[in-house]
Coordinates of N, CA and C in Angstrom, one line a residue:
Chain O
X19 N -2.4 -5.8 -18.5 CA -1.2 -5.0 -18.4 C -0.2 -5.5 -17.4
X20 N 1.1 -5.2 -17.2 CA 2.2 -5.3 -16.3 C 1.5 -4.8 -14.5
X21 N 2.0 -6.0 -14.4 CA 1.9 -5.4 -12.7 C 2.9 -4.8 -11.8
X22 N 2.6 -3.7 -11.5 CA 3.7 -3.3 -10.2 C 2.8 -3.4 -8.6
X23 N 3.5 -3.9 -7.6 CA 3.6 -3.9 -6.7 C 3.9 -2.8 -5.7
X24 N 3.6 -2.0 -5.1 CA 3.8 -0.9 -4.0 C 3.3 -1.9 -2.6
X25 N 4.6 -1.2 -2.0 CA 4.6 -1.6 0.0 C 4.8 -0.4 0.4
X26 N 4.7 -0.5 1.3 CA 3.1 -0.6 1.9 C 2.1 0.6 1.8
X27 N 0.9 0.0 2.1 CA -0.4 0.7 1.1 C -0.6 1.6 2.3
X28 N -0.4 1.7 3.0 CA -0.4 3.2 4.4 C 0.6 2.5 5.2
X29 N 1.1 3.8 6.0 CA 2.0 3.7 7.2 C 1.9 5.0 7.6
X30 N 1.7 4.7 9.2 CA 1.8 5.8 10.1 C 2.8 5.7 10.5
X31 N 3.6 7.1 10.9 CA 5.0 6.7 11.5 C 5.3 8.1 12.4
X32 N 5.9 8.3 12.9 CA 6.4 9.7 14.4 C 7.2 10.7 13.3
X33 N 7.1 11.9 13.9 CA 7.6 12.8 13.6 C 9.5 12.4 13.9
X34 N 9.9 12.3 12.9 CA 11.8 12.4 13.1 C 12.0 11.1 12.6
X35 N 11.0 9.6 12.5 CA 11.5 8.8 12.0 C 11.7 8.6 10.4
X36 N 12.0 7.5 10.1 CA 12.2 7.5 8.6 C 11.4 6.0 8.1
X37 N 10.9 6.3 6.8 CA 9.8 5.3 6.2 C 10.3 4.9 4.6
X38 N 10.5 3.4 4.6 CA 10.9 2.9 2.8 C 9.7 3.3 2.7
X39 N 9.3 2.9 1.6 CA 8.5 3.0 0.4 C 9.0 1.6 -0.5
X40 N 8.7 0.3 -0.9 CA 9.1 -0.6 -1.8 C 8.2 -0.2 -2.8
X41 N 8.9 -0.6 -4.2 CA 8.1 -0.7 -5.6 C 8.7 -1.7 -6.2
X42 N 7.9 -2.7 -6.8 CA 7.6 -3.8 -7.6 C 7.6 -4.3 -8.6
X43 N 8.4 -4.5 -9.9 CA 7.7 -4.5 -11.2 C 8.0 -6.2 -10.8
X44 N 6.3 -6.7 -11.0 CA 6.5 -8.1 -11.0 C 6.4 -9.1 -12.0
X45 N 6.3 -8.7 -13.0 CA 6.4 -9.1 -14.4 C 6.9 -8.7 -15.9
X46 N 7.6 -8.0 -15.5 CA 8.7 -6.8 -16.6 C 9.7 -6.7 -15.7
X47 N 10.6 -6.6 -16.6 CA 11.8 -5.2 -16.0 C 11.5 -3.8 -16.4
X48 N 11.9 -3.4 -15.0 CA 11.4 -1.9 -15.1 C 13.1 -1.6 -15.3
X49 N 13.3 -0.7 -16.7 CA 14.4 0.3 -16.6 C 14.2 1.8 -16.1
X50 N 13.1 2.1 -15.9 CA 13.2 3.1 -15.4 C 11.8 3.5 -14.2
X51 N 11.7 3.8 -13.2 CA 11.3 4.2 -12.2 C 10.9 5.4 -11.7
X52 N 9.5 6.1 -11.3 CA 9.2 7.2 -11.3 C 8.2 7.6 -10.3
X53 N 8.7 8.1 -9.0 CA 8.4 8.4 -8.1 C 7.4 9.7 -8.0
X54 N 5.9 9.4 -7.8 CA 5.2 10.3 -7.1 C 4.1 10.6 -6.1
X55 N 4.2 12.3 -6.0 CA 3.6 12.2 -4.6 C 2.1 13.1 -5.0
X56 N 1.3 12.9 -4.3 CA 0.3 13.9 -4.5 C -0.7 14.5 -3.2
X57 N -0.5 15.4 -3.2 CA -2.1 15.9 -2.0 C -3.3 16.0 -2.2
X58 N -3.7 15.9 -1.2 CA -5.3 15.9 -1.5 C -6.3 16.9 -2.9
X59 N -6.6 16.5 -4.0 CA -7.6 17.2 -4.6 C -6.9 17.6 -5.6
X60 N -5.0 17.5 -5.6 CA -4.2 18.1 -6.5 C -3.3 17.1 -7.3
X61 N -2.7 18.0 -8.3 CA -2.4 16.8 -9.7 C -0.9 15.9 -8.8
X62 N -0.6 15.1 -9.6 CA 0.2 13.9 -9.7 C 1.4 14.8 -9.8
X63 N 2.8 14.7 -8.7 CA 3.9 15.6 -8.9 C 5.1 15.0 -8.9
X64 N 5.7 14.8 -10.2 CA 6.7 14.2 -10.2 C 8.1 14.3 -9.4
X65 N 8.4 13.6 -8.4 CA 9.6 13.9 -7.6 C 11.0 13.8 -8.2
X66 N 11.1 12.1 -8.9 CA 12.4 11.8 -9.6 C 12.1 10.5 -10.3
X67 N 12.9 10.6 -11.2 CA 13.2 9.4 -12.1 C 13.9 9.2 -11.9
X68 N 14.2 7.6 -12.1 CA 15.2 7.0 -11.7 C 15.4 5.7 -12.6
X69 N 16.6 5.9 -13.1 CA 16.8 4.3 -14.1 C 18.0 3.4 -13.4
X70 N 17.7 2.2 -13.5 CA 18.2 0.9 -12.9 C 19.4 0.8 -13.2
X71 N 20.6 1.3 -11.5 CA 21.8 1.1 -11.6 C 22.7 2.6 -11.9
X72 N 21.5 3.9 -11.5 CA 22.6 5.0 -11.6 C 21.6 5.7 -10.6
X73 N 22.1 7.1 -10.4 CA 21.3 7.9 -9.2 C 20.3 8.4 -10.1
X74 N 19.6 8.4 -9.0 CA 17.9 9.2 -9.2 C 18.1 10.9 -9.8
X75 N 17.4 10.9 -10.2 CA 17.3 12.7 -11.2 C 15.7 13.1 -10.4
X76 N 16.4 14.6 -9.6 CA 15.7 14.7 -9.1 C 14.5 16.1 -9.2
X77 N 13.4 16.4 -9.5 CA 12.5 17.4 -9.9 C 13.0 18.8 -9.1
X78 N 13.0 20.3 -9.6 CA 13.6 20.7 -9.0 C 12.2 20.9 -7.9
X79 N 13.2 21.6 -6.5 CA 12.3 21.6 -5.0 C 12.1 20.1 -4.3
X80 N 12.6 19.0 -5.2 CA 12.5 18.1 -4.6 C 14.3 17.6 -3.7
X81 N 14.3 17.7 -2.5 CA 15.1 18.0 -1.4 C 15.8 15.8 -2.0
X82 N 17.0 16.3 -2.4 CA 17.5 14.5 -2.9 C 17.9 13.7 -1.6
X83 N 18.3 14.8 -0.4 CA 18.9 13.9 0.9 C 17.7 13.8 1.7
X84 N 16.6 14.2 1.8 CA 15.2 13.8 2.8 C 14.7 12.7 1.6
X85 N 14.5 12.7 0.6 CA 14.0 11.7 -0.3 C 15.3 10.2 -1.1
X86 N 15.5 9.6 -0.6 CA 16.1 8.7 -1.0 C 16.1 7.8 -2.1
X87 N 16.3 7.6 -3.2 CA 15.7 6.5 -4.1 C 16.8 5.8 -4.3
X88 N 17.0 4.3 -4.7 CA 17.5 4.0 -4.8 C 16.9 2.6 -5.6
X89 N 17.4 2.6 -7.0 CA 17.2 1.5 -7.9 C 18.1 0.7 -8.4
X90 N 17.9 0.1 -7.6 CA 19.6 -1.4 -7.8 C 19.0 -2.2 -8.3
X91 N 18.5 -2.5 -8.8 CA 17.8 -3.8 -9.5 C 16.7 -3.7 -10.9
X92 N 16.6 -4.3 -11.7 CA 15.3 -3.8 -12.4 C 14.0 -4.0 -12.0
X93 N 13.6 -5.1 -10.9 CA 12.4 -4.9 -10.4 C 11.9 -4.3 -9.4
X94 N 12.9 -4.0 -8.4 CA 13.0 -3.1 -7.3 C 13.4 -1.5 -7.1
X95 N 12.5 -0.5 -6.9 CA 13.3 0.8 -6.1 C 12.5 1.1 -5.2
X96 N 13.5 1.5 -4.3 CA 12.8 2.1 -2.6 C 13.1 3.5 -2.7
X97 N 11.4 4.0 -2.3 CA 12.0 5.6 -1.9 C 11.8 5.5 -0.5
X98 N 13.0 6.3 0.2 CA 12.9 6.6 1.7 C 13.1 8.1 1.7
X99 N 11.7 8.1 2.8 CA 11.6 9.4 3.3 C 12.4 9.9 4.8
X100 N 13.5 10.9 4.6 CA 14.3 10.5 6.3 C 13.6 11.4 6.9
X101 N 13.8 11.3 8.4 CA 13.7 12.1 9.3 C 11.9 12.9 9.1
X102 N 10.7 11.9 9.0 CA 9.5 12.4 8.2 C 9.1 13.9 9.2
X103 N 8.5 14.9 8.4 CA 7.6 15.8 9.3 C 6.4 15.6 8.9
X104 N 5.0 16.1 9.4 CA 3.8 15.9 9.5 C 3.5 16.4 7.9
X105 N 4.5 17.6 7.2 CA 4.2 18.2 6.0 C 4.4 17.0 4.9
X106 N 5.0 16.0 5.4 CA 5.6 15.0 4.2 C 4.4 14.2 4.5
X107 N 3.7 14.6 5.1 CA 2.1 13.3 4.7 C 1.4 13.6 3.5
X108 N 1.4 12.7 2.6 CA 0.9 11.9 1.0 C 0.6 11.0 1.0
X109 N 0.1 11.1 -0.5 CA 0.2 9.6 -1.2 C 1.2 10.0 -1.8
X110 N 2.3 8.6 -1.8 CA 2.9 8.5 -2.7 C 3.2 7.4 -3.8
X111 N 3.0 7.7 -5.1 CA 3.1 6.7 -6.1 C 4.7 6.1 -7.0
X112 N 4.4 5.0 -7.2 CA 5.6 4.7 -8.3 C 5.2 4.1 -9.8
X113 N 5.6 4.6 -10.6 CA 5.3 3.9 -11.6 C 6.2 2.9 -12.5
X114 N 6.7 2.1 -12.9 CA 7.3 1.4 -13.8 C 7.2 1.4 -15.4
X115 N 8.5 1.7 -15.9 CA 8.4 1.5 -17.7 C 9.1 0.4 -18.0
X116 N 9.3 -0.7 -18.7 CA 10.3 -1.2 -19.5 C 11.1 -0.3 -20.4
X117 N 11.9 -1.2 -20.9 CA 12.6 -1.0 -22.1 C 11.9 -0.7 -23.2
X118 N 11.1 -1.3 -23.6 CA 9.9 -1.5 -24.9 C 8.5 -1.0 -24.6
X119 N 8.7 -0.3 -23.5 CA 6.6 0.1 -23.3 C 7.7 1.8 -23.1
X120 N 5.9 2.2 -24.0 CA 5.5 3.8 -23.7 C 4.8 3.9 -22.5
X121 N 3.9 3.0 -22.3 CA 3.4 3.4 -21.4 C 4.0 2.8 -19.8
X122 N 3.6 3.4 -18.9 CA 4.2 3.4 -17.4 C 3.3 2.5 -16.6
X123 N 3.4 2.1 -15.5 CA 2.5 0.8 -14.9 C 2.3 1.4 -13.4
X124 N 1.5 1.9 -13.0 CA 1.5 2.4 -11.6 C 1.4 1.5 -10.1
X125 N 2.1 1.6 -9.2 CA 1.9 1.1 -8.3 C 0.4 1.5 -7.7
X126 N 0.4 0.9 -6.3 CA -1.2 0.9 -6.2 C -1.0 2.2 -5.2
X127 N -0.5 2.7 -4.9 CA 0.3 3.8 -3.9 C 0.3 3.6 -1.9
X128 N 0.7 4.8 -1.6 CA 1.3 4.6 -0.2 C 1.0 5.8 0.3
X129 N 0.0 5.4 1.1 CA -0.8 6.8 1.4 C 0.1 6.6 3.4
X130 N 1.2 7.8 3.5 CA 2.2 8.3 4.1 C 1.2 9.2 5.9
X131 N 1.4 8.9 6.7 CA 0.3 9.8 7.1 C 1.7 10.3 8.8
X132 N 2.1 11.5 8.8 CA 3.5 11.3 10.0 C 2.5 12.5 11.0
X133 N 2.9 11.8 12.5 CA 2.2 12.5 13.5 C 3.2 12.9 14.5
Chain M
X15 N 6.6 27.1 -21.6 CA 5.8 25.9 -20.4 C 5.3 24.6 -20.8
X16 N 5.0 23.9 -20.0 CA 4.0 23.1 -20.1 C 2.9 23.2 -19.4
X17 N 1.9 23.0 -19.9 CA 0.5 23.1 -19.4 C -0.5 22.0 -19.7
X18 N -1.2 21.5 -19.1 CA -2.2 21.0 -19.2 C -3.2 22.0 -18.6
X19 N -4.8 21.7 -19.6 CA -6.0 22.3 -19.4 C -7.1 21.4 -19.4
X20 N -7.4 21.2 -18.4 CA -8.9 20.4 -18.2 C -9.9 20.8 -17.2
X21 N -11.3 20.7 -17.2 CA -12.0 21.2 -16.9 C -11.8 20.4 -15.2
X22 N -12.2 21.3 -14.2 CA -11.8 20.8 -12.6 C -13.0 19.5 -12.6
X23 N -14.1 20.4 -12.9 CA -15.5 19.1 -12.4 C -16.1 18.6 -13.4
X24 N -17.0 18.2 -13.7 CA -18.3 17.7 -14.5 C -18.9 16.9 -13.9
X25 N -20.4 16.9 -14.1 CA -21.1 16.1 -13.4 C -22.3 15.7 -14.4
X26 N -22.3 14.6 -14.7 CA -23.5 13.7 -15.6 C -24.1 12.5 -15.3
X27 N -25.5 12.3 -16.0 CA -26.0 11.5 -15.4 C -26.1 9.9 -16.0
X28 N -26.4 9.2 -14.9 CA -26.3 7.7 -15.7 C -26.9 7.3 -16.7
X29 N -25.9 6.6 -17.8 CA -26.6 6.2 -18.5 C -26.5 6.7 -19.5
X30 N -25.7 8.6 -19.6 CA -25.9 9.3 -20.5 C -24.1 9.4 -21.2
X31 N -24.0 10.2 -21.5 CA -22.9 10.2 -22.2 C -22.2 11.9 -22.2
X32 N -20.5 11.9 -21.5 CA -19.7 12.7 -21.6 C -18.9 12.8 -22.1
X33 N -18.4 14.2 -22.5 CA -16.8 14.4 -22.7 C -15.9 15.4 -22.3
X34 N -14.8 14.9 -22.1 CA -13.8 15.5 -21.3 C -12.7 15.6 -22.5
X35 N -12.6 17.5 -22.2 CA -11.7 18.2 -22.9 C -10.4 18.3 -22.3
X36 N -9.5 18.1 -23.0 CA -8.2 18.6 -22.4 C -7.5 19.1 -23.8
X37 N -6.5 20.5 -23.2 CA -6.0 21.1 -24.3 C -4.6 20.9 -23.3
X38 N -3.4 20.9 -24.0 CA -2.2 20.8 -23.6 C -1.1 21.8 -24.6
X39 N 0.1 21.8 -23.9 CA 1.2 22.5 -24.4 C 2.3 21.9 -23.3
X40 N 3.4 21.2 -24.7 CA 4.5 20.4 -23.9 C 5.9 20.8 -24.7
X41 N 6.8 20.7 -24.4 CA 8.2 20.6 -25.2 C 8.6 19.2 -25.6
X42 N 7.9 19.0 -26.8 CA 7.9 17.8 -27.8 C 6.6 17.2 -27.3
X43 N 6.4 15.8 -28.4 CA 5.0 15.2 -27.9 C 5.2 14.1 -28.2
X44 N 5.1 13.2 -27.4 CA 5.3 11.3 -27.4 C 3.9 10.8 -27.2
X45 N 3.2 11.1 -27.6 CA 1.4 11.0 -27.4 C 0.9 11.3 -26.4
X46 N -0.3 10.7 -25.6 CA -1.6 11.5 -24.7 C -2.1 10.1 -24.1
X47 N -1.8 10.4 -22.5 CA -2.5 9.3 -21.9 C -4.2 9.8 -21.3
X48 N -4.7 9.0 -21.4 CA -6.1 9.3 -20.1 C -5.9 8.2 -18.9
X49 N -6.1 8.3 -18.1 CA -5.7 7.7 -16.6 C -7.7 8.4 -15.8
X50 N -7.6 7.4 -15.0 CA -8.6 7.5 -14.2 C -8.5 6.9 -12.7
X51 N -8.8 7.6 -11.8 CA -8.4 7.8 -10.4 C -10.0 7.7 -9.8
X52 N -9.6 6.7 -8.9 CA -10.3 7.1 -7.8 C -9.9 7.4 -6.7
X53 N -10.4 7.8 -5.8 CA -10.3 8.8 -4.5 C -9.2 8.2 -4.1
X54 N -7.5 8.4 -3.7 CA -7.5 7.6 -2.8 C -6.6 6.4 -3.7
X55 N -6.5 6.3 -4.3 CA -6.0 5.3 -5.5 C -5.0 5.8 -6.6
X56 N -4.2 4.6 -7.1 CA -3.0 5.0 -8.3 C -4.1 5.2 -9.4
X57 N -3.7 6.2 -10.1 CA -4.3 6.1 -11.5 C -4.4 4.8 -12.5
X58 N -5.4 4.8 -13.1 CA -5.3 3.2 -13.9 C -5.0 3.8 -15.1
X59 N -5.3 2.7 -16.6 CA -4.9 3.3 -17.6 C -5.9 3.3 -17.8
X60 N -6.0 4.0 -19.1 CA -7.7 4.1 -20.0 C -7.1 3.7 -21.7
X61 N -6.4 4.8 -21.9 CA -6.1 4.9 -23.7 C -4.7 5.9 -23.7
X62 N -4.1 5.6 -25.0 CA -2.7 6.1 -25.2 C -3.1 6.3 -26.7
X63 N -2.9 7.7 -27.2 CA -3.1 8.3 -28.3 C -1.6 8.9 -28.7
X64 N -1.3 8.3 -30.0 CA 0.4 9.2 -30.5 C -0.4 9.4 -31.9
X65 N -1.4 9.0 -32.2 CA -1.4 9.7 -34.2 C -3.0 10.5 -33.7
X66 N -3.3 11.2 -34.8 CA -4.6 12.2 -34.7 C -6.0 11.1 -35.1
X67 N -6.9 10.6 -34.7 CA -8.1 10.2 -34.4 C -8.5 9.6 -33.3
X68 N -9.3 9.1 -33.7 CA -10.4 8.2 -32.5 C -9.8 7.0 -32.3
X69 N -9.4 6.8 -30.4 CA -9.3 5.8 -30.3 C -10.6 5.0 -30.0
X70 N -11.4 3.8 -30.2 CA -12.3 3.0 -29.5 C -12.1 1.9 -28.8
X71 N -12.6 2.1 -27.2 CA -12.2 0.7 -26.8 C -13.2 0.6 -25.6
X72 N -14.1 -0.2 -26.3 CA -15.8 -0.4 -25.3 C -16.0 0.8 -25.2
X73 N -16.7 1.5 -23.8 CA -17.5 2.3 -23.5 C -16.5 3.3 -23.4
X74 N -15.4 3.4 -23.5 CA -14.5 4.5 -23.3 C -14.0 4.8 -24.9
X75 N -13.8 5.8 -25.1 CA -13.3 6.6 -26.9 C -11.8 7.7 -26.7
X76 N -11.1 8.0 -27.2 CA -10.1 8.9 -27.0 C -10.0 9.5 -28.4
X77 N -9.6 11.1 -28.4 CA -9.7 11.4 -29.7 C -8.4 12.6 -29.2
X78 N -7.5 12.7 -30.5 CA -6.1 13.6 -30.5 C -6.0 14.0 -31.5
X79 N -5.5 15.5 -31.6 CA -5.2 16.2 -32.3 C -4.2 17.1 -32.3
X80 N -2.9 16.3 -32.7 CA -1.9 17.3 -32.3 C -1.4 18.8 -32.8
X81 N -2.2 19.1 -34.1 CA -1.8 20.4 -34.3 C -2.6 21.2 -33.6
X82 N -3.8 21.0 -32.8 CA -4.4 21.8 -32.0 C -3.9 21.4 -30.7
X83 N -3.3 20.7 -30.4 CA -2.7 20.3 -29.1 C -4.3 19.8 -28.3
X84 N -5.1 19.1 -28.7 CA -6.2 19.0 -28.1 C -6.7 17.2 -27.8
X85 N -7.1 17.0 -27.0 CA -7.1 15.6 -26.8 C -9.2 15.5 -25.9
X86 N -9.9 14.7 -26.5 CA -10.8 14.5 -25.5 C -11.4 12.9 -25.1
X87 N -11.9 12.2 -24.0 CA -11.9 11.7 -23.5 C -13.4 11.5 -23.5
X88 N -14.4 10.3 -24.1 CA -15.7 10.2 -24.4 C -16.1 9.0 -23.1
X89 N -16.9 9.4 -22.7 CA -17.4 8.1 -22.1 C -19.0 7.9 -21.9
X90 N -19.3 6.9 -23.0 CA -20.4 6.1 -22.6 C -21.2 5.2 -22.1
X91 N -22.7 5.3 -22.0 CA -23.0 4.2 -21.0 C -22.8 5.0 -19.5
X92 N -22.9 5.9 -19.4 CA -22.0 6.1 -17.7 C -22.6 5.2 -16.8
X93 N -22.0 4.5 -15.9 CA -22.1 4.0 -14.5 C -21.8 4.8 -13.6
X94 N -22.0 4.5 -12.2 CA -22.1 4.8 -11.2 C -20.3 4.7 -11.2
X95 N -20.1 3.8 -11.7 CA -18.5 3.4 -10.8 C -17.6 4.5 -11.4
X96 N -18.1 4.9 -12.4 CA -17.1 5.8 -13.7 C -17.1 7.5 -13.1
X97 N -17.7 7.6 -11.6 CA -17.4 8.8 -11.1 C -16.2 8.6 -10.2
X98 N -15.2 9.2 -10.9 CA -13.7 9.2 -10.8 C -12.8 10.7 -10.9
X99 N -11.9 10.8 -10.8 CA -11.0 11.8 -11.7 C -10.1 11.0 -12.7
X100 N -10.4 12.3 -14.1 CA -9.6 11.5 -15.3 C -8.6 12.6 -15.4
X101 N -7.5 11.6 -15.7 CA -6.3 12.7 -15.8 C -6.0 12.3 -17.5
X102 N -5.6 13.8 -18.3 CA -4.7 14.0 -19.2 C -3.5 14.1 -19.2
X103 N -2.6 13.2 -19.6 CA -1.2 13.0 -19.2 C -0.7 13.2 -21.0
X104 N -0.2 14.3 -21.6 CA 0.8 14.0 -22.8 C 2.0 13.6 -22.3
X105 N 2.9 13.3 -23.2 CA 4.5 12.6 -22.9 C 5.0 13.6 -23.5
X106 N 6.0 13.9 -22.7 CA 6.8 15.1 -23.6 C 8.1 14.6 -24.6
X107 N 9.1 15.6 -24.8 CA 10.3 14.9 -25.6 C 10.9 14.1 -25.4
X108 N 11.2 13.9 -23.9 CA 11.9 13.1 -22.7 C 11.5 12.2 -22.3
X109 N 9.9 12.0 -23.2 CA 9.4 10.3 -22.8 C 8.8 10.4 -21.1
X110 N 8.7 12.1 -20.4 CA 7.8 12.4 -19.2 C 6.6 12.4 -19.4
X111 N 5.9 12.2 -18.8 CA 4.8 12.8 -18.7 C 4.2 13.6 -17.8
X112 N 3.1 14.5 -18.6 CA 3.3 15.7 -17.8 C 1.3 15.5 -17.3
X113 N 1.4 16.1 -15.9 CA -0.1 15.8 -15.5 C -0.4 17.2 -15.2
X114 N -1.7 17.5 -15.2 CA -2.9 18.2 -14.6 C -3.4 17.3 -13.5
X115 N -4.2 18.7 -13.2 CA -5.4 18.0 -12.0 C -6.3 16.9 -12.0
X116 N -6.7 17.2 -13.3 CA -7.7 16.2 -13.5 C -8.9 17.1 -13.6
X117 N -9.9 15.7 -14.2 CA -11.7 16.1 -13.9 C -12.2 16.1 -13.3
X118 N -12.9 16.1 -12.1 CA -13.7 15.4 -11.3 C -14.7 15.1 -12.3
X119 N -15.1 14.1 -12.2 CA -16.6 13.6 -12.7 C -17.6 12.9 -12.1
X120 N -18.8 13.3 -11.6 CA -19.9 13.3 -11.2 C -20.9 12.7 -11.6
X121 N -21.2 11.2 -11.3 CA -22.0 10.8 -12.2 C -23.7 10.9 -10.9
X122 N -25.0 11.0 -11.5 CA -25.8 10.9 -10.7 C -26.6 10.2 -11.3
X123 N -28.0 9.3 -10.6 CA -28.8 8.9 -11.3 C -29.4 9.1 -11.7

């Protein structure tokens, strides 16, 4: 299968700072990009989609100015988390589609941890 | 709504052979993924079902049935490594897909 790439695989960071998130498609073009986060023991929660070269669409409750996405490229989107609080500690995942695949390619995720 | 339904846990023993129910309800239907998780990790793939039968592929099987909205997830041979959570993911009209929690699955010797 297609590989996606996620940076980085944990990061600890202070309460009030802000943290990218990189995602990868390293062997496709990803047109569209799909950002998620999950907690411990609970399902996979879609934040936003996002396709290559327009703004992110965002799930509702998902806050679009603390969460950042931004997909300028087809093999690149960064989600940035601003100003992090201890509540925004996750995993967060990305997934990648092409053009021509149903199915999606997951990054390896980014387990978020703010103190 | 949408809904996914799958069972939280299961626990089986090696060697032996399970299956994982999932019943779903989406707005439209682009087929049925199975994804399997471990602790701590992105979901991987397993199988992608869009028509009604049996998928087979080695020790893993997938079976869909869309007028019952039902999908289950076979695995045999169990290993130790195959104690994971499996998620049921349908695709809705929008080409989303939509998740549950998952299974836990419990494999012992």
């Amino acid at each position: 299968g297609a590989v996606v790439s996620q940076h980085p695989s944990r990061v600890i960071c202070k309460s009030g700072t802000s943290v990218k998130i990189e995602c990868r498609s390293l062997d496709f073009q990803a047109t569209t990009m799909f950002w998620y986060r999950q907690f411990p023991k609970q399902s996979l929660m879609l934040m936003a989609t996002s396709n290559e070269g327009s703004k992110a669409t965002y799930e509702q409750g998902v806050e679009k100015d603390k969460f950042l996405i931004n997909h300028a490229s087809l093999t690149l989107s960064t989600l940035t988390v601003t100003s992090a609080h201890p509540e925004d500690s996750s995993f967060y995942i990305c997934s990648a589609r092409g053009s021509r695949e149903t199915e999606a390619f997951f990054g390896q995720g980014t387990r978020l941890t703010v103190v | 709504g949408q809904n996914i339904d799958q069972p939280t846990e299961m626990t089986a023993t090696e060697g032996a052979i399970v299956q994982i129910n999932c019943t779903y309800q989406t707005s439209g239907f682009n087929g049925l993924f199975w994804y399997q998780q471990h602790a701590g990790e992105a979901p991987t793939f397993l199988s992608y079902n869009v028509l009604d039968g049996l998928e087979e592929k080695g020790r893993f099987s997938s079976f869909l049935s869309r007028s019952k909205g039902y999908s289950y997830l076979l695995l045999k041979e169990l290993q130790m490594k195959d104690s994971a959570s499996y998620l049921c993911a349908p695709m809705d009209s929008n080409y989303q897909l939509i998740w549950g929690a998952g299974t836990k699955l419990i494999i012992k010797p």
